[in-house]
Coordinates of N, CA and C in Angstrom, one line a residue:
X1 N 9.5 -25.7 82.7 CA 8.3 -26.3 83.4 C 7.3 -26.7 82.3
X2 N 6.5 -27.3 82.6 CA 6.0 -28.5 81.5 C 4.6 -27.8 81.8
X3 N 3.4 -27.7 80.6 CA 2.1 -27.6 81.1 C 1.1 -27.9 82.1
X4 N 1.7 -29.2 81.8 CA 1.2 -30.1 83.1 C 1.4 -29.6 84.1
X5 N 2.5 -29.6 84.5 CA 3.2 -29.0 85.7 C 3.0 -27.6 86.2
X6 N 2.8 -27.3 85.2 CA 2.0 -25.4 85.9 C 0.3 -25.8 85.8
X7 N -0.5 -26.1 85.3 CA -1.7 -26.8 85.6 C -1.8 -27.3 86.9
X8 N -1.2 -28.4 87.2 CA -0.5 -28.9 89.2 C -0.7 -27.7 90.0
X9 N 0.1 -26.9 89.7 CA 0.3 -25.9 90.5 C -0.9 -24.5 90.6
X10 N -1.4 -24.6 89.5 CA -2.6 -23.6 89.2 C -3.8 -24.2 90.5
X11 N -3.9 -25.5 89.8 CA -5.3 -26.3 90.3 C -5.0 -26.5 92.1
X12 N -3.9 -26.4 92.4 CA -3.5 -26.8 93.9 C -3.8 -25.5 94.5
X13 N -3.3 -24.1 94.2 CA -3.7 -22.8 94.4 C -5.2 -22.7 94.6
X14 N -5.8 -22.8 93.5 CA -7.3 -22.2 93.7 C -7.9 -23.5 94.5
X15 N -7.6 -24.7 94.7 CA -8.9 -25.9 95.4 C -8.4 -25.1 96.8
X16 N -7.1 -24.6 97.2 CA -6.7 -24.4 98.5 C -7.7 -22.9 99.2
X17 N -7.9 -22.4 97.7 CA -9.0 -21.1 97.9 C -10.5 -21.1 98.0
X18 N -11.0 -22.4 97.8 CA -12.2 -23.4 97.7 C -12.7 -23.5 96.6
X19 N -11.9 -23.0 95.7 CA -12.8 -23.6 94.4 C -12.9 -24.7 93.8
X20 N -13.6 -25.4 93.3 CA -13.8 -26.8 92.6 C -13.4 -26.3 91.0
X21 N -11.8 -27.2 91.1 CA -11.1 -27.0 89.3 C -11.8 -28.2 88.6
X22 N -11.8 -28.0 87.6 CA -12.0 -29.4 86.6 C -11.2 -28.9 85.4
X23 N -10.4 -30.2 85.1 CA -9.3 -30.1 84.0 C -10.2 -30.7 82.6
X24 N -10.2 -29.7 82.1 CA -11.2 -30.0 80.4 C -10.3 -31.1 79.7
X25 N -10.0 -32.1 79.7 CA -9.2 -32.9 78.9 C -9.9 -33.0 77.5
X26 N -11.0 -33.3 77.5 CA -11.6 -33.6 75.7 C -12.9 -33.2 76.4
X27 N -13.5 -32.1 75.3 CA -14.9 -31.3 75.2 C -14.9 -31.4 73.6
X28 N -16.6 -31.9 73.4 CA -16.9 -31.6 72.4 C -16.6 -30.2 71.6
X29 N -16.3 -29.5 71.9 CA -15.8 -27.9 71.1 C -14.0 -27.6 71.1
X30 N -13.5 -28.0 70.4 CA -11.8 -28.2 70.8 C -11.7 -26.7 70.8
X31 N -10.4 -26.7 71.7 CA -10.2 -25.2 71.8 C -10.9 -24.5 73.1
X32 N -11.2 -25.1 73.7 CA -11.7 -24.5 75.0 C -10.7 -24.7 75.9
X33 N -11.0 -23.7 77.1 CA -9.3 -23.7 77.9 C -9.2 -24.7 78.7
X34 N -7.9 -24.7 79.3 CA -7.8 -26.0 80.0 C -8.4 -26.7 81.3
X35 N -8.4 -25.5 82.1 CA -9.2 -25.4 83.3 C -11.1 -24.8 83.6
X36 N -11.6 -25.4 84.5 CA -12.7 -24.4 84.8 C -13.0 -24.4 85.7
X37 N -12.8 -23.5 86.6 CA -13.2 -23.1 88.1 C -14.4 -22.7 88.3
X38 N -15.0 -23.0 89.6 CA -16.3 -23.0 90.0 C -16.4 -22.6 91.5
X39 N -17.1 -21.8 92.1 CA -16.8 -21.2 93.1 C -18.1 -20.3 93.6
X40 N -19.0 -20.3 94.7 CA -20.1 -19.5 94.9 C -21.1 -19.2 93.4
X41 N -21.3 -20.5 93.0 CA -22.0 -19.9 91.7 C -21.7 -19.2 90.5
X42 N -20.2 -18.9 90.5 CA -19.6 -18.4 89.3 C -18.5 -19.4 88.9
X43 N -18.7 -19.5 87.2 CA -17.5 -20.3 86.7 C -16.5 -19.0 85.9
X44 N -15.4 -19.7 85.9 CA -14.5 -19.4 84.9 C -13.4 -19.9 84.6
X45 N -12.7 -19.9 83.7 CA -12.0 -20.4 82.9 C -10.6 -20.0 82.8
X46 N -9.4 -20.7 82.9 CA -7.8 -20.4 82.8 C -7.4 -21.7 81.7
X47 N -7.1 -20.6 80.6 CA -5.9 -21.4 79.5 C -4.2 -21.5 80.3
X48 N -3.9 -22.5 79.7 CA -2.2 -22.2 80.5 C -1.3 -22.8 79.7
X49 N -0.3 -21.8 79.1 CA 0.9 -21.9 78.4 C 1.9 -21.6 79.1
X50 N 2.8 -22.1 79.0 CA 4.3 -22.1 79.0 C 4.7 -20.9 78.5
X51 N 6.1 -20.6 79.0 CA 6.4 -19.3 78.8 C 6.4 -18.6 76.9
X52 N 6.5 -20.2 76.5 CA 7.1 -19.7 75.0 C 5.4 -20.0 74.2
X53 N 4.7 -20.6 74.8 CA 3.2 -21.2 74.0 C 2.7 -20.2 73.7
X54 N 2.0 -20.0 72.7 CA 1.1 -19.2 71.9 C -0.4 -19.7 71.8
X55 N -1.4 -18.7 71.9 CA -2.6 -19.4 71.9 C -3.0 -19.5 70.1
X56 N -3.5 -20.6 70.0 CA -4.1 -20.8 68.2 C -5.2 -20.1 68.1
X57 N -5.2 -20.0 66.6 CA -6.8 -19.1 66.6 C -8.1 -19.8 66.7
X58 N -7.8 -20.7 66.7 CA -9.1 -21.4 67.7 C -9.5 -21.4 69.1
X59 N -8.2 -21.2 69.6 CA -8.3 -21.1 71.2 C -8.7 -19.4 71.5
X60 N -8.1 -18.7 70.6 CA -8.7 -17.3 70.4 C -10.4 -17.2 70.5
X61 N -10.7 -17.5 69.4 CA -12.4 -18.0 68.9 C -12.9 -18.4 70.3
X62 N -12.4 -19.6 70.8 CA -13.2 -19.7 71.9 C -13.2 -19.0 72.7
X63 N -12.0 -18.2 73.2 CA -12.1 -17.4 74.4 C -13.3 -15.8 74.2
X64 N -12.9 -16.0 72.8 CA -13.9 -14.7 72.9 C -15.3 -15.3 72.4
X65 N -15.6 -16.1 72.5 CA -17.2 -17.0 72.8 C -17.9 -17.1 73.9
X66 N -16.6 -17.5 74.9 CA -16.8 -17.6 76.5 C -17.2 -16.0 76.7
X67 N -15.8 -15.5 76.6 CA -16.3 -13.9 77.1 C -17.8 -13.0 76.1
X68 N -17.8 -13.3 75.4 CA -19.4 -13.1 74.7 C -20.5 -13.2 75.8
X69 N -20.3 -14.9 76.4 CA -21.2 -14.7 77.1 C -21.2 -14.5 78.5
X70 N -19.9 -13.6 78.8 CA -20.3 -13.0 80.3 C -19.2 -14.1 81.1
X71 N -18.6 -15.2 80.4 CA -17.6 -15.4 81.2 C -16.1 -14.7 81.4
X72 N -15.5 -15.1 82.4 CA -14.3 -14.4 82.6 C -13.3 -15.6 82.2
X73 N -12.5 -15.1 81.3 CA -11.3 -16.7 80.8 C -9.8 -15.9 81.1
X74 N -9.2 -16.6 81.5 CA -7.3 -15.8 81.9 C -6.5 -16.9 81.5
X75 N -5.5 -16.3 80.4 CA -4.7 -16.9 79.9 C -3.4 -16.9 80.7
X76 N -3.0 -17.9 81.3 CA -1.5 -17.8 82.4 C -0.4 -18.4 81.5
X77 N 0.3 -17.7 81.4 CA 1.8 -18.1 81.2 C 2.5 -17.9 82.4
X78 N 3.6 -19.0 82.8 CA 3.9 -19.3 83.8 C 5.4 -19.9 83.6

């Protein structure tokens, strides 16, 4: 299964739970995760790899930037 394809399926799950997903395609800060959910006033964030993807250490950096400041970020391999 393809990124894309588990993204489809992530974003179809949580809108069905009421959250509002937005797919990060290009942000000024590369390395930010793919998704961000928004829901009762709280955001947070899901990276999503493939069974064999590895996060880069930039995408490391970011997540522990986000979680610095009190966000919650979940890395899915799927």
């Amino acid at each position: 299964m393809t990124e894309s394809q588990i993204q489809k399926k992530i974003i179809d799950r949580y809108e069905k739970d009421g959250y509002m997903v937005v797919k990060l395609i290009q942000t000024s800060k590369n390395g930010i995760p793919d998704l961000l959910l928004l829901k009762d006033g709280i955001a947070y964030f899901i990276e999503v790899k493939t069974e064999t993807g590895r996060l880069s250490e930039l995408q490391k950096y970011r997540i522990k930037q986000l979680e610095e400041k009190g966000f919650k970020v979940e890395v899915l391999h799927k």
